[in-house]
Coordinates of N, CA, C and O in Angstrom, one line a residue:
X1 N -118.3 -68.9 45.6 CA -117.5 -70.1 44.7 C -116.7 -68.8 43.9 O -117.2 -67.9 43.0
X2 N -115.2 -69.0 44.1 CA -114.5 -68.6 43.4 C -113.8 -69.7 42.5 O -113.1 -70.3 42.6
X3 N -114.1 -68.8 40.7 CA -113.1 -69.7 40.0 C -112.0 -68.7 39.1 O -112.3 -67.5 39.3
X4 N -111.2 -69.6 38.6 CA -110.3 -68.4 37.6 C -110.5 -68.9 36.4 O -110.3 -70.3 36.2
X5 N -110.8 -68.1 35.5 CA -111.4 -68.6 34.0 C -109.7 -67.6 33.2 O -109.9 -66.3 33.4
X6 N -109.2 -68.3 32.5 CA -108.5 -67.5 31.6 C -109.5 -66.9 30.6 O -110.3 -67.2 29.9
X7 N -109.2 -65.7 30.4 CA -109.7 -64.7 29.6 C -108.5 -64.1 28.5 O -107.3 -64.1 28.6
X8 N -108.7 -63.3 27.2 CA -108.2 -63.0 26.2 C -107.4 -61.6 26.5 O -107.6 -60.8 26.0
X9 N -106.9 -61.4 28.1 CA -106.7 -60.0 28.5 C -105.2 -60.4 28.0 O -104.6 -61.0 28.1
X10 N -104.3 -58.7 27.9 CA -103.0 -58.8 28.3 C -102.4 -59.2 29.2 O -101.2 -60.0 29.3
X11 N -103.1 -59.5 30.4 CA -102.7 -59.4 31.6 C -103.0 -60.7 32.0 O -102.5 -60.9 33.4
X12 N -103.4 -61.6 31.2 CA -103.1 -63.0 31.9 C -104.9 -63.4 32.4 O -106.0 -62.6 31.8
X13 N -105.0 -64.6 33.3 CA -106.3 -65.0 33.7 C -106.8 -64.0 34.7 O -106.0 -63.4 35.4
X14 N -108.3 -63.9 34.7 CA -108.8 -63.1 36.0 C -109.5 -64.0 36.7 O -110.1 -65.0 36.4
X15 N -109.4 -63.4 37.7 CA -110.5 -64.2 38.8 C -111.6 -63.5 38.8 O -111.6 -62.9 39.0
X16 N -112.8 -64.7 39.0 CA -113.8 -64.3 38.9 C -114.8 -65.1 39.9 O -114.3 -66.3 40.4
X17 N -115.6 -64.1 40.8 CA -116.7 -64.5 41.8 C -117.8 -64.7 40.8 O -118.7 -64.1 40.4
X18 N -118.4 -66.6 41.4 CA -119.8 -66.6 41.1 C -120.3 -66.8 42.2 O -120.1 -67.3 43.6
X19 N -121.8 -66.8 42.4 CA -122.9 -67.1 43.1 C -123.1 -68.4 42.9 O -122.4 -69.4 42.0
X20 N -124.1 -69.1 43.9 CA -124.3 -70.5 43.5 C -125.2 -70.9 42.5 O -125.0 -72.1 42.2
X21 N -125.6 -69.7 41.7 CA -126.4 -69.8 40.6 C -125.6 -70.0 38.9 O -126.0 -70.5 38.4
X22 N -124.4 -69.7 39.4 CA -123.0 -69.3 38.2 C -123.2 -68.1 37.7 O -122.8 -67.9 36.8
X23 N -124.1 -66.9 38.3 CA -124.0 -65.5 38.3 C -122.7 -64.9 38.6 O -122.1 -65.3 39.7
X24 N -122.0 -64.2 37.4 CA -120.7 -63.7 38.0 C -121.0 -62.2 38.5 O -121.9 -61.8 38.3
X25 N -120.4 -62.2 39.8 CA -120.4 -61.1 40.9 C -119.3 -60.7 40.7 O -118.5 -61.3 40.8
X26 N -119.2 -59.4 41.6 CA -117.8 -58.5 41.7 C -117.5 -59.2 42.8 O -118.2 -59.6 44.0
X27 N -116.1 -59.1 43.2 CA -115.2 -59.6 44.7 C -115.9 -59.0 45.6 O -115.6 -59.3 46.5
X28 N -116.3 -57.4 45.5 CA -116.4 -56.7 46.5 C -118.2 -57.1 47.5 O -118.8 -56.6 48.4
X29 N -118.6 -57.7 46.4 CA -120.2 -57.9 46.6 C -120.2 -58.9 47.5 O -119.7 -60.1 47.4
X30 N -121.4 -59.2 48.7 CA -121.5 -60.4 49.4 C -122.6 -61.1 48.9 O -123.0 -62.1 49.5
X31 N -123.6 -60.6 48.1 CA -124.7 -61.4 47.4 C -125.0 -60.9 46.0 O -124.5 -60.1 45.3
X32 N -125.8 -61.7 45.3 CA -126.0 -61.9 43.9 C -127.0 -60.7 43.8 O -127.9 -61.2 44.2
X33 N -126.7 -59.6 43.3 CA -128.0 -59.4 42.4 C -128.8 -59.9 42.0 O -130.5 -59.4 42.3
X34 N -128.7 -61.1 41.2 CA -129.9 -61.3 40.3 C -130.5 -62.4 41.2 O -131.9 -62.8 41.0
X35 N -129.9 -63.1 42.1 CA -130.7 -64.0 42.9 C -131.6 -63.7 43.8 O -132.5 -64.0 44.1
X36 N -130.8 -62.6 44.6 CA -131.7 -61.9 45.7 C -132.7 -60.9 45.0 O -133.8 -60.6 45.5
X37 N -132.7 -60.2 44.0 CA -133.6 -59.5 43.3 C -133.0 -57.9 43.7 O -134.0 -56.7 43.4
X38 N -132.1 -58.1 44.8 CA -131.8 -56.2 45.2 C -130.9 -55.6 44.0 O -129.9 -56.7 43.3
X39 N -130.7 -54.7 43.8 CA -129.9 -53.8 42.7 C -128.7 -54.3 43.5 O -128.3 -54.3 44.5
X40 N -127.6 -54.1 42.4 CA -126.2 -54.3 42.9 C -125.5 -52.8 43.8 O -126.4 -51.9 43.5
X41 N -125.1 -53.1 44.8 CA -124.7 -51.8 45.5 C -123.5 -51.2 44.8 O -122.8 -51.5 43.9
X42 N -124.0 -49.5 45.1 CA -123.3 -48.7 44.3 C -121.6 -48.8 44.8 O -121.0 -48.2 44.1
X43 N -121.6 -49.0 45.6 CA -119.9 -49.0 46.4 C -119.8 -50.0 47.5 O -120.9 -51.0 47.9
X44 N -118.7 -50.7 47.4 CA -118.2 -51.9 47.6 C -118.4 -51.6 49.6 O -118.3 -50.8 50.0
X45 N -119.3 -52.6 50.0 CA -119.3 -52.7 51.4 C -118.4 -52.9 52.1 O -116.8 -53.0 52.2
X46 N -118.2 -52.0 53.5 CA -117.0 -52.0 54.1 C -116.8 -53.1 54.8 O -117.2 -54.4 54.5
X47 N -115.7 -53.6 55.7 CA -115.4 -54.6 56.4 C -116.1 -54.9 57.3 O -116.4 -53.7 57.8
X48 N -116.3 -55.9 57.9 CA -117.3 -56.1 59.3 C -116.4 -55.7 60.2 O -114.6 -56.1 59.9
X49 N -116.4 -55.5 61.2 CA -115.8 -55.6 62.1 C -115.0 -56.4 62.6 O -114.1 -56.6 63.7
X50 N -115.5 -58.2 62.8 CA -115.3 -59.3 63.0 C -113.8 -59.6 62.2 O -113.4 -60.3 62.2
X51 N -113.9 -58.9 60.8 CA -112.7 -59.6 59.9 C -111.3 -58.8 60.4 O -111.2 -57.5 60.7
X52 N -110.5 -59.6 60.2 CA -108.9 -59.1 60.5 C -108.2 -59.8 60.3 O -108.2 -61.4 59.8
X53 N -106.8 -59.7 60.0 CA -105.8 -60.0 59.7 C -104.9 -60.6 60.9 O -104.3 -59.9 61.5
X54 N -104.6 -61.9 61.0 CA -103.8 -62.3 62.2 C -102.5 -63.5 61.3 O -102.7 -64.1 60.5
X55 N -101.5 -62.7 62.2 CA -100.6 -63.7 61.6 C -99.5 -64.5 62.7 O -99.4 -63.9 63.9
X56 N -99.9 -65.9 62.4 CA -99.3 -66.7 63.5 C -97.9 -66.8 63.8 O -97.1 -66.6 62.8
X57 N -97.4 -66.6 64.8 CA -96.2 -66.5 65.2 C -95.4 -65.3 65.9 O -94.6 -64.7 65.7
X58 N -96.2 -63.9 65.2 CA -95.9 -62.7 65.0 C -96.3 -62.3 66.7 O -96.9 -62.6 67.4
X59 N -95.4 -61.4 67.0 CA -95.8 -60.8 68.5 C -97.2 -59.8 68.4 O -97.2 -58.9 67.2
X60 N -97.4 -60.0 69.6 CA -99.2 -59.2 69.8 C -98.4 -57.7 69.5 O -97.2 -57.1 69.7
X61 N -99.3 -57.2 68.9 CA -99.3 -55.5 68.7 C -99.6 -54.9 70.3 O -100.8 -55.1 70.6
X62 N -99.0 -54.1 70.6 CA -99.2 -53.3 71.5 C -99.0 -51.7 71.1 O -98.6 -51.3 70.4
X63 N -100.0 -51.0 72.2 CA -100.2 -49.9 72.3 C -98.6 -48.9 72.4 O -98.0 -49.4 73.1
X64 N -98.1 -47.9 71.5 CA -97.0 -47.0 71.6 C -96.9 -46.5 73.3 O -98.1 -45.9 73.9
X65 N -96.2 -46.8 73.7 CA -95.5 -46.1 74.9 C -95.1 -44.5 74.9 O -94.8 -44.2 74.0
X66 N -95.9 -43.8 75.8 CA -95.7 -42.3 75.6 C -94.3 -42.1 75.9 O -93.1 -43.1 76.2
X67 N -93.9 -40.9 74.8 CA -92.1 -40.9 75.0 C -91.9 -40.3 76.3 O -92.0 -39.2 76.9
X68 N -90.3 -40.7 76.8 CA -89.7 -40.3 78.2 C -89.6 -38.7 78.1 O -89.5 -38.2 76.6
X69 N -89.6 -37.8 79.2 CA -89.4 -36.4 79.0 C -88.2 -36.1 78.7 O -87.2 -37.4 79.4
X70 N -87.4 -35.4 77.9 CA -86.4 -35.1 77.2 C -85.4 -35.0 78.4 O -85.5 -34.4 79.4
X71 N -83.9 -35.4 78.5 CA -83.2 -35.2 79.4 C -82.2 -34.2 79.3 O -82.3 -33.8 78.5
X72 N -82.1 -33.5 80.5 CA -81.6 -31.9 80.5 C -80.0 -32.5 80.2 O -79.4 -33.1 80.1
X73 N -79.2 -31.3 79.3 CA -78.2 -31.2 78.9 C -77.2 -30.7 80.0 O -77.7 -30.0 80.5
X74 N -75.5 -30.7 80.1 CA -74.9 -30.5 80.8 C -74.9 -29.1 79.8 O -74.3 -29.2 79.1
X75 N -74.1 -28.6 81.1 CA -73.6 -27.2 80.7 C -72.6 -26.7 81.5 O -72.3 -26.8 83.0
X76 N -71.2 -26.4 81.0 CA -70.1 -26.2 81.7 C -69.9 -24.6 81.5 O -70.1 -23.9 80.4
X77 N -69.4 -24.2 82.8 CA -68.7 -23.0 83.1 C -67.0 -22.9 83.1 O -66.7 -23.9 84.3
X78 N -66.5 -22.4 82.2 CA -64.9 -22.4 82.4 C -64.6 -21.0 83.0 O -64.7 -20.2 82.0
X79 N -64.0 -20.9 84.1 CA -64.1 -19.7 85.0 C -62.4 -19.7 85.0 O -61.8 -20.4 85.4
X80 N -61.7 -18.4 83.9 CA -60.0 -18.2 83.9 C -59.5 -17.7 85.0 O -59.9 -16.5 85.5
X81 N -58.8 -18.7 86.1 CA -58.7 -18.1 87.3 C -57.1 -17.5 87.1 O -56.6 -16.3 87.7
X82 N -56.3 -18.0 86.4 CA -54.8 -17.6 86.1 C -54.5 -17.3 84.7 O -55.2 -18.3 83.8
X83 N -53.5 -16.4 84.4 CA -52.8 -16.5 83.0 C -53.3 -15.4 82.2 O -54.0 -14.6 82.8
X84 N -53.4 -15.1 81.1 CA -53.6 -14.1 80.6 C -54.8 -13.9 80.3 O -55.2 -12.8 79.8
X85 N -56.0 -15.0 80.6 CA -57.3 -14.9 80.1 C -57.8 -14.5 81.5 O -59.2 -15.0 81.7
X86 N -56.9 -14.3 82.5 CA -57.9 -14.5 83.6 C -59.0 -13.2 83.8 O -58.7 -12.4 83.4
X87 N -60.1 -13.7 84.7 CA -61.1 -13.4 84.6 C -62.0 -13.3 83.6 O -63.4 -12.9 83.9
X88 N -61.8 -13.8 82.8 CA -62.8 -14.7 81.3 C -63.6 -15.5 82.1 O -63.1 -16.6 82.6
X89 N -64.8 -15.7 81.8 CA -65.8 -16.8 82.2 C -66.5 -17.1 80.5 O -66.9 -16.2 80.0
X90 N -66.5 -18.5 80.8 CA -66.3 -19.1 79.0 C -67.8 -19.8 79.5 O -68.2 -21.1 80.4
X91 N -69.0 -19.8 78.7 CA -70.5 -20.6 78.8 C -70.1 -21.7 78.1 O -70.5 -20.8 76.9
X92 N -70.4 -22.8 78.4 CA -70.0 -24.3 77.1 C -71.7 -24.4 77.0 O -72.0 -25.4 78.0
X93 N -72.2 -24.3 76.4 CA -73.8 -24.8 76.4 C -73.9 -26.4 75.3 O -72.7 -26.4 75.0
X94 N -74.8 -27.0 75.4 CA -74.9 -28.1 74.9 C -74.8 -28.0 73.5 O -74.7 -27.2 72.4
X95 N -73.4 -28.8 72.7 CA -73.1 -29.2 71.1 C -71.3 -29.0 71.5 O -71.0 -29.4 72.6
X96 N -70.8 -29.0 70.6 CA -69.6 -29.0 70.2 C -68.8 -27.5 70.1 O -69.1 -26.9 69.7
X97 N -67.5 -27.3 70.9 CA -66.7 -26.1 71.0 C -65.6 -26.1 70.6 O -65.0 -27.4 71.5
X98 N -64.8 -25.4 70.1 CA -63.5 -25.8 69.8 C -62.6 -24.2 70.4 O -63.4 -23.3 70.0
X99 N -61.9 -24.5 71.6 CA -61.5 -23.6 72.4 C -59.8 -23.4 71.6 O -59.4 -24.2 71.6
X100 N -59.2 -22.1 71.6 CA -57.5 -22.0 71.2 C -57.4 -20.8 70.7 O -58.5 -19.8 71.1
X101 N -56.2 -20.1 70.8 CA -55.6 -18.7 70.5 C -56.7 -18.0 69.5 O -57.1 -17.3 69.3
X102 N -56.9 -18.8 68.2 CA -57.4 -18.7 67.0 C -58.0 -19.7 66.4 O -57.8 -19.9 65.0
X103 N -59.1 -20.6 67.0 CA -59.6 -21.7 66.2 C -60.3 -21.8 65.1 O -60.7 -20.6 64.6
X104 N -59.7 -22.3 64.2 CA -60.3 -22.4 62.8 C -62.0 -23.1 62.4 O -62.2 -23.4 63.5
X105 N -62.7 -22.5 61.5 CA -64.1 -23.0 61.6 C -63.6 -24.3 61.1 O -62.9 -25.2 60.1
X106 N -64.8 -25.0 61.4 CA -64.7 -26.3 61.1 C -66.7 -26.7 61.4 O -67.1 -26.0 62.3
X107 N -66.7 -27.3 60.3 CA -68.6 -27.5 60.3 C -69.0 -28.1 61.9 O -68.3 -29.1 62.2
X108 N -69.8 -27.7 62.6 CA -70.7 -28.4 63.7 C -70.0 -28.3 64.9 O -70.4 -28.2 65.9
X109 N -69.0 -26.9 64.8 CA -68.2 -26.6 65.9 C -68.6 -25.2 66.0 O -68.6 -24.3 65.2
X110 N -68.9 -24.5 67.5 CA -68.6 -23.1 67.8 C -67.4 -22.6 68.3 O -66.7 -23.6 69.4
X111 N -67.0 -21.7 68.1 CA -65.4 -21.4 68.3 C -65.6 -20.4 69.3 O -66.2 -19.3 69.6
X112 N -64.2 -20.4 70.4 CA -64.1 -19.8 71.4 C -62.4 -19.3 71.2 O -61.9 -20.1 71.9
X113 N -62.4 -18.2 71.4 CA -61.0 -17.5 71.1 C -60.5 -17.2 72.4 O -61.1 -16.3 73.1
X114 N -59.6 -17.6 72.8 CA -59.0 -17.6 74.4 C -57.8 -16.3 74.1 O -56.8 -17.0 73.5
X115 N -57.8 -15.4 74.8 CA -56.6 -14.5 74.8 C -55.1 -15.0 75.3 O -54.9 -14.2 76.3
X116 N -54.5 -16.1 75.0 CA -53.7 -16.8 75.7 C -52.7 -16.8 74.3 O -52.8 -17.8 73.5
X117 N -51.7 -16.4 74.2 CA -50.4 -16.5 73.1 C -49.8 -17.7 73.4 O -49.1 -18.7 72.1
X118 N -49.7 -18.4 74.5 CA -49.1 -19.8 74.7 C -49.9 -20.9 74.3 O -49.4 -22.4 74.2
X119 N -51.4 -20.5 73.9 CA -52.3 -21.7 73.5 C -51.9 -22.2 71.9 O -51.8 -21.0 71.1
X120 N -52.5 -22.9 71.5 CA -52.2 -23.4 70.1 C -53.5 -22.5 69.7 O -54.4 -22.6 70.8
X121 N -53.2 -22.7 68.2 CA -54.8 -21.9 67.5 C -55.8 -22.9 67.6 O -57.1 -22.2 68.0
X122 N -55.9 -24.4 67.5 CA -57.0 -25.4 68.3 C -56.2 -25.9 69.1 O -55.8 -27.4 68.7
X123 N -56.6 -25.7 70.5 CA -55.9 -26.1 71.5 C -56.8 -27.6 72.1 O -56.4 -28.7 72.0
X124 N -58.2 -27.3 72.5 CA -58.8 -28.4 72.7 C -60.6 -28.2 72.6 O -60.4 -27.0 72.0
X125 N -60.7 -28.9 72.4 CA -62.1 -29.2 72.0 C -63.4 -29.8 73.1 O -62.9 -30.5 73.8
X126 N -64.4 -29.2 73.4 CA -65.5 -29.6 74.4 C -66.7 -30.0 73.7 O -67.2 -29.4 73.1
X127 N -67.4 -31.3 74.3 CA -68.1 -31.4 73.6 C -69.3 -31.8 75.1 O -69.2 -32.5 75.9
X128 N -70.5 -31.3 74.9 CA -71.4 -31.0 76.1 C -72.9 -31.6 75.5 O -73.1 -31.3 74.4
X129 N -73.4 -32.7 76.1 CA -74.5 -33.3 75.7 C -75.3 -33.9 77.0 O -75.1 -33.0 78.3
X130 N -76.0 -34.9 77.0 CA -76.6 -35.2 77.8 C -76.1 -36.3 78.7 O -76.5 -36.0 80.2
X131 N -75.1 -37.0 78.8 CA -74.6 -37.4 79.8 C -73.3 -36.9 80.3 O -73.1 -37.2 81.5
X132 N -72.4 -36.0 79.5 CA -71.5 -35.6 80.4 C -70.7 -34.1 79.2 O -71.5 -34.3 78.3
X133 N -69.6 -33.3 80.1 CA -68.8 -32.9 79.3 C -67.2 -33.8 79.0 O -66.7 -33.8 80.0
X134 N -67.1 -33.6 77.7 CA -65.8 -34.3 77.3 C -64.9 -33.4 77.1 O -65.1 -32.6 75.7
X135 N -63.7 -33.5 77.1 CA -62.6 -32.3 76.6 C -61.9 -33.3 76.0 O -61.5 -34.4 76.5
X136 N -61.3 -33.1 74.8 CA -60.4 -33.6 74.1 C -59.3 -32.7 73.2 O -59.7 -31.9 72.9
X137 N -57.9 -33.2 73.8 CA -57.1 -32.2 73.0 C -56.9 -32.3 71.7 O -57.1 -33.7 71.2
X138 N -57.0 -31.3 71.0 CA -56.7 -31.2 69.5 C -55.2 -31.3 68.7 O -54.8 -30.4 68.0
X139 N -54.1 -31.9 69.6 CA -53.1 -32.0 69.2 C -51.9 -31.0 69.4 O -51.1 -30.4 68.7
X140 N -52.5 -30.3 70.5 CA -51.9 -29.1 70.7 C -50.6 -29.3 70.8 O -49.8 -30.1 71.7
X141 N -49.3 -28.0 70.9 CA -47.8 -28.5 71.1 C -47.7 -28.1 72.8 O -46.7 -29.1 73.1
X142 N -48.5 -27.6 73.3 CA -48.0 -27.4 74.9 C -48.9 -28.9 75.7 O -48.6 -29.1 76.9
X143 N -49.5 -29.1 75.1 CA -51.1 -30.3 75.8 C -51.7 -29.4 76.5 O -51.9 -28.3 77.0
X144 N -53.0 -30.4 76.9 CA -53.8 -29.7 77.8 C -53.8 -30.7 79.4 O -53.8 -31.7 79.0
X145 N -53.9 -30.1 80.0 CA -53.3 -30.6 81.5 C -55.0 -30.8 82.4 O -55.7 -29.5 82.3
X146 N -55.3 -31.8 83.0 CA -56.5 -31.9 84.2 C -56.0 -32.3 85.1 O -55.8 -33.4 85.1
X147 N -56.2 -31.5 86.0 CA -55.9 -31.5 87.4 C -54.0 -32.0 87.9 O -54.1 -32.9 88.2
X148 N -53.5 -31.4 86.9 CA -52.2 -31.7 86.8 C -51.8 -32.6 86.0 O -50.3 -33.1 86.0
X149 N -52.6 -33.3 85.2 CA -52.1 -34.6 84.4 C -52.4 -34.2 82.8 O -53.6 -33.7 82.6
X150 N -51.5 -34.3 82.0 CA -51.6 -34.5 80.7 C -52.5 -35.4 80.1 O -52.6 -36.7 80.4
X151 N -53.6 -34.9 79.3 CA -54.6 -35.5 78.9 C -55.2 -35.8 77.7 O -54.8 -34.2 76.6
X152 N -55.5 -36.4 76.7 CA -56.1 -36.2 75.2 C -57.3 -36.3 75.4 O -57.9 -35.8 74.2
X153 N -57.9 -37.0 76.5 CA -59.9 -37.0 76.0 C -60.0 -37.3 77.9 O -59.2 -37.9 78.7
X154 N -60.5 -36.8 78.6 CA -61.4 -36.3 79.5 C -62.6 -36.1 80.0 O -63.1 -35.0 78.8
X155 N -63.3 -36.7 80.7 CA -64.5 -36.6 81.0 C -64.8 -35.3 82.5 O -64.0 -35.8 83.3
X156 N -65.0 -34.4 82.0 CA -65.1 -33.4 82.9 C -65.8 -33.3 84.4 O -67.1 -33.8 84.1
X157 N -65.1 -33.3 85.4 CA -66.1 -33.0 86.7 C -66.1 -31.9 87.4 O -65.1 -31.1 87.2
X158 N -67.1 -31.7 88.1 CA -67.2 -30.7 88.9 C -65.7 -30.1 89.7 O -65.1 -31.0 90.3
X159 N -65.5 -28.7 89.8 CA -64.1 -28.5 90.1 C -62.8 -28.6 89.4 O -61.6 -28.3 90.1
X160 N -62.9 -29.8 88.5 CA -61.6 -29.8 87.5 C -60.6 -28.3 87.1 O -61.3 -27.4 87.1
X161 N -59.5 -28.4 87.2 CA -58.6 -27.2 87.0 C -58.0 -28.0 85.1 O -57.3 -28.5 85.5
X162 N -58.3 -27.2 84.7 CA -58.0 -27.4 83.1 C -56.9 -25.8 82.9 O -57.3 -25.0 82.9
X163 N -55.7 -26.8 82.3 CA -54.5 -26.0 82.0 C -54.3 -26.0 80.8 O -54.1 -27.0 79.8
X164 N -54.5 -24.8 79.7 CA -54.0 -24.8 78.4 C -53.3 -23.6 77.8 O -53.6 -22.7 78.8
X165 N -52.3 -23.9 78.1 CA -51.0 -23.0 77.9 C -50.7 -22.2 78.7 O -50.4 -23.1 80.0
X166 N -51.1 -20.8 79.2 CA -50.9 -20.4 80.4 C -51.7 -19.9 81.4 O -52.0 -19.2 82.5
X167 N -53.1 -20.0 80.5 CA -54.4 -20.1 81.4 C -54.6 -21.6 82.2 O -55.0 -22.7 81.7
X168 N -55.2 -21.4 83.1 CA -55.6 -22.2 84.1 C -57.6 -21.8 84.4 O -57.9 -20.8 84.7
X169 N -58.4 -23.1 84.1 CA -59.6 -22.9 83.9 C -60.0 -23.6 85.2 O -59.9 -24.8 85.5
X170 N -61.2 -23.1 85.9 CA -61.8 -23.9 87.0 C -63.2 -24.3 86.3 O -63.9 -23.5 85.8
X171 N -63.7 -25.8 86.4 CA -64.7 -26.3 85.7 C -65.8 -26.2 86.6 O -65.8 -26.7 88.0
X172 N -67.2 -25.5 86.5 CA -68.5 -25.7 87.1 C -69.2 -26.3 86.3 O -69.5 -25.9 85.4
X173 N -70.1 -27.3 86.8 CA -70.8 -27.9 85.8 C -72.5 -27.7 86.4 O -72.7 -27.6 87.8
X174 N -73.2 -27.5 85.4 CA -74.8 -27.7 86.2 C -75.3 -28.1 84.9 O -75.4 -28.3 83.5
X175 N -76.9 -28.2 85.0 CA -77.8 -29.0 84.3 C -78.8 -28.1 83.6 O -79.2 -27.0 84.4
X176 N -78.8 -28.1 82.3 CA -79.3 -27.0 82.0 C -80.9 -27.5 81.3 O -80.8 -28.9 81.4
X177 N -81.7 -26.9 81.2 CA -83.1 -27.4 80.7 C -83.1 -28.0 79.4 O -82.1 -28.0 78.5
X178 N -84.0 -28.8 78.8 CA -84.0 -29.5 77.9 C -84.3 -28.3 76.5 O -84.9 -27.3 76.8
X179 N -83.4 -28.6 75.2 CA -83.2 -27.8 74.4 C -84.2 -28.0 73.4 O -85.1 -28.9 73.4

């Protein structure tokens, strides 16, 4: 039997547990030491395995599924075939890259300087990730062209020709291992 008796404590009424004979017992005790003749337990007894909390209407708890293997990231290779940078090969690993004549520092970007005076300082950016490699023009004066068409944003494909300034790059894509 559990009763609530007001006590003169600062924290309000205190809940007390009583046995069938009216003896006050601690909440963690399962039996009254006075009635059974046993000494009070030194440590509160642990929970029985049959005790559990059930929330009605809640979805059942399911074991966690194993994490999926990380997907590989795309790696782009830009091979300069014509123009002042002809013969240079640039490997674009997963992340954000800024290419231009003399790209300015910006948080989160890796910089690639291309020796072409016709390119803008910050000509275009590449973002290589799990799904694709995306090219984005950075407001360059002469524009960025992919396969002969001026683009602001383009998802690169194998064999695309990218022209920036007087340099033309051929795109080769491959899947790199997980980082």
